[in-house]
PDB file of C-alpha atoms in Angstrom:
ATOM      1  CA  MET A   1      82.647  94.763  86.038  1.00 68.00           C
ATOM      2  CA  GLY A   2      83.982  93.024  82.944  1.00 83.00           C
ATOM      3  CA  LYS A   3      85.345  89.507  82.848  1.00 85.00           C
ATOM      4  CA  ARG A   4      88.964  90.689  82.777  1.00 82.00           C
ATOM      5  CA  GLU A   5      88.479  92.995  85.747  1.00 85.00           C
ATOM      6  CA  HIS A   6      86.769  90.169  87.641  1.00 87.00           C
ATOM      7  CA  ILE A   7      89.790  87.900  87.082  1.00 88.00           C
ATOM      8  CA  TYR A   8      92.194  90.657  88.179  1.00 90.00           C
ATOM      9  CA  LYS A   9      90.150  91.101  91.368  1.00 92.00           C
ATOM     10  CA  ILE A  10      90.288  87.366  92.139  1.00 93.00           C
ATOM     11  CA  ILE A  11      94.053  87.279  91.589  1.00 95.00           C
ATOM     12  CA  ALA A  12      94.568  90.393  93.741  1.00 95.00           C
ATOM     13  CA  GLU A  13      92.531  88.938  96.602  1.00 95.00           C
ATOM     14  CA  ASN A  14      94.350  85.610  96.393  1.00 96.00           C
ATOM     15  CA  ILE A  15      97.778  87.251  96.371  1.00 97.00           C
ATOM     16  CA  ARG A  16      96.811  89.193  99.503  1.00 97.00           C
ATOM     17  CA  LYS A  17      95.470  86.026 101.196  1.00 96.00           C
ATOM     18  CA  GLU A  18      98.610  84.027 100.397  1.00 97.00           C
ATOM     19  CA  ARG A  19     100.900  86.819 101.568  1.00 98.00           C
ATOM     20  CA  ARG A  20      99.026  87.070 104.855  1.00 97.00           C
ATOM     21  CA  ARG A  21      98.958  83.280 105.245  1.00 96.00           C
ATOM     22  CA  LEU A  22     102.754  83.307 104.971  1.00 97.00           C
ATOM     23  CA  GLY A  23     102.928  86.157 107.486  1.00 98.00           C
ATOM     24  CA  ILE A  24     104.950  88.455 105.263  1.00 98.00           C
ATOM     25  CA  THR A  25     104.569  92.151 104.563  1.00 98.00           C
ATOM     26  CA  GLN A  26     104.025  93.734 101.187  1.00 98.00           C
ATOM     27  CA  ALA A  27     107.633  94.940 101.328  1.00 99.00           C
ATOM     28  CA  GLU A  28     108.898  91.412 101.981  1.00 99.00           C
ATOM     29  CA  LEU A  29     106.836  90.059  99.092  1.00 99.00           C
ATOM     30  CA  ALA A  30     108.163  92.795  96.819  1.00 99.00           C
ATOM     31  CA  GLU A  31     111.734  91.885  97.744  1.00 99.00           C
ATOM     32  CA  ARG A  32     111.145  88.153  97.270  1.00 98.00           C
ATOM     33  CA  ALA A  33     109.426  88.733  93.908  1.00 98.00           C
ATOM     34  CA  ASP A  34     112.023  91.280  92.761  1.00 98.00           C
ATOM     35  CA  VAL A  35     109.398  93.946  92.090  1.00 98.00           C
ATOM     36  CA  SER A  36     108.749  97.339  93.631  1.00 97.00           C
ATOM     37  CA  LEU A  37     106.634  97.836  96.718  1.00 98.00           C
ATOM     38  CA  ASP A  38     104.377 100.099  94.647  1.00 97.00           C
ATOM     39  CA  THR A  39     103.796  97.210  92.241  1.00 96.00           C
ATOM     40  CA  ILE A  40     102.665  94.916  95.059  1.00 97.00           C
ATOM     41  CA  LYS A  41     100.417  97.604  96.532  1.00 97.00           C
ATOM     42  CA  SER A  42      98.854  98.358  93.155  1.00 95.00           C
ATOM     43  CA  VAL A  43      98.341  94.687  92.313  1.00 95.00           C
ATOM     44  CA  GLU A  44      96.764  93.868  95.687  1.00 95.00           C
ATOM     45  CA  ASN A  45      94.448  96.859  95.393  1.00 92.00           C
ATOM     46  CA  GLY A  46      93.445  95.912  91.855  1.00 84.00           C
ATOM     47  CA  ARG A  47      94.759  99.165  90.416  1.00 82.00           C
ATOM     48  CA  ARG A  48      97.313  97.588  88.131  1.00 76.00           C
ATOM     49  CA  ALA A  49      97.385  94.730  85.680  1.00 83.00           C
ATOM     50  CA  MET A  50     100.725  92.948  85.761  1.00 91.00           C
ATOM     51  CA  SER A  51     102.917  91.328  83.180  1.00 93.00           C
ATOM     52  CA  LEU A  52     103.209  87.565  83.034  1.00 95.00           C
ATOM     53  CA  ASP A  53     106.791  87.832  84.324  1.00 97.00           C
ATOM     54  CA  THR A  54     105.675  89.862  87.333  1.00 96.00           C
ATOM     55  CA  TYR A  55     102.826  87.436  88.016  1.00 96.00           C
ATOM     56  CA  LEU A  56     105.154  84.437  87.886  1.00 98.00           C
ATOM     57  CA  ASN A  57     107.679  86.183  90.150  1.00 98.00           C
ATOM     58  CA  ILE A  58     104.925  86.800  92.703  1.00 98.00           C
ATOM     59  CA  VAL A  59     103.649  83.223  92.383  1.00 98.00           C
ATOM     60  CA  HIS A  60     107.158  81.893  93.009  1.00 98.00           C
ATOM     61  CA  ALA A  61     107.713  84.280  95.936  1.00 98.00           C
ATOM     62  CA  LEU A  62     104.477  83.020  97.503  1.00 98.00           C
ATOM     63  CA  GLU A  63     105.512  79.396  96.914  1.00 95.00           C
ATOM     64  CA  SER A  64     102.241  78.891  95.083  1.00 96.00           C
ATOM     65  CA  SER A  65     101.088  78.044  91.566  1.00 94.00           C
ATOM     66  CA  PRO A  66      99.571  80.238  88.849  1.00 95.00           C
ATOM     67  CA  MET A  67      96.304  78.305  88.862  1.00 94.00           C
ATOM     68  CA  VAL A  68      95.885  78.480  92.644  1.00 92.00           C
ATOM     69  CA  LEU A  69      96.100  82.269  92.595  1.00 94.00           C
ATOM     70  CA  MET A  70      93.539  82.421  89.768  1.00 91.00           C
ATOM     71  CA  SER A  71      91.041  80.178  91.534  1.00 90.00           C
ATOM     72  CA  GLN A  72      87.760  81.464  92.893  1.00 82.00           C
ATOM     73  CA  GLN A  73      87.877  78.501  95.283  1.00 74.00           C
ATOM     74  CA  HIS A  74      91.022  79.742  97.038  1.00 59.00           C
ATOM     75  CA  PRO A  75      90.884  79.002 100.777  1.00 59.00           C
TER      76      PRO A  75
END
């Protein structure tokens, strides 16, 4: 796995953890982030890289910060 793919995997796992911590579904996150459900599913499964705008929309919807979702130390 390359460095980029490793970072995408960390972000995907952290998005999933934050969504579950908030107790919301993928559909609810998609609505809050103004993206499609397929986008959320693909991002969480590591099948899709996302644009910066999409990433920031998801970060905002999760009431988090960009650096928290990139951290390997995420709780």
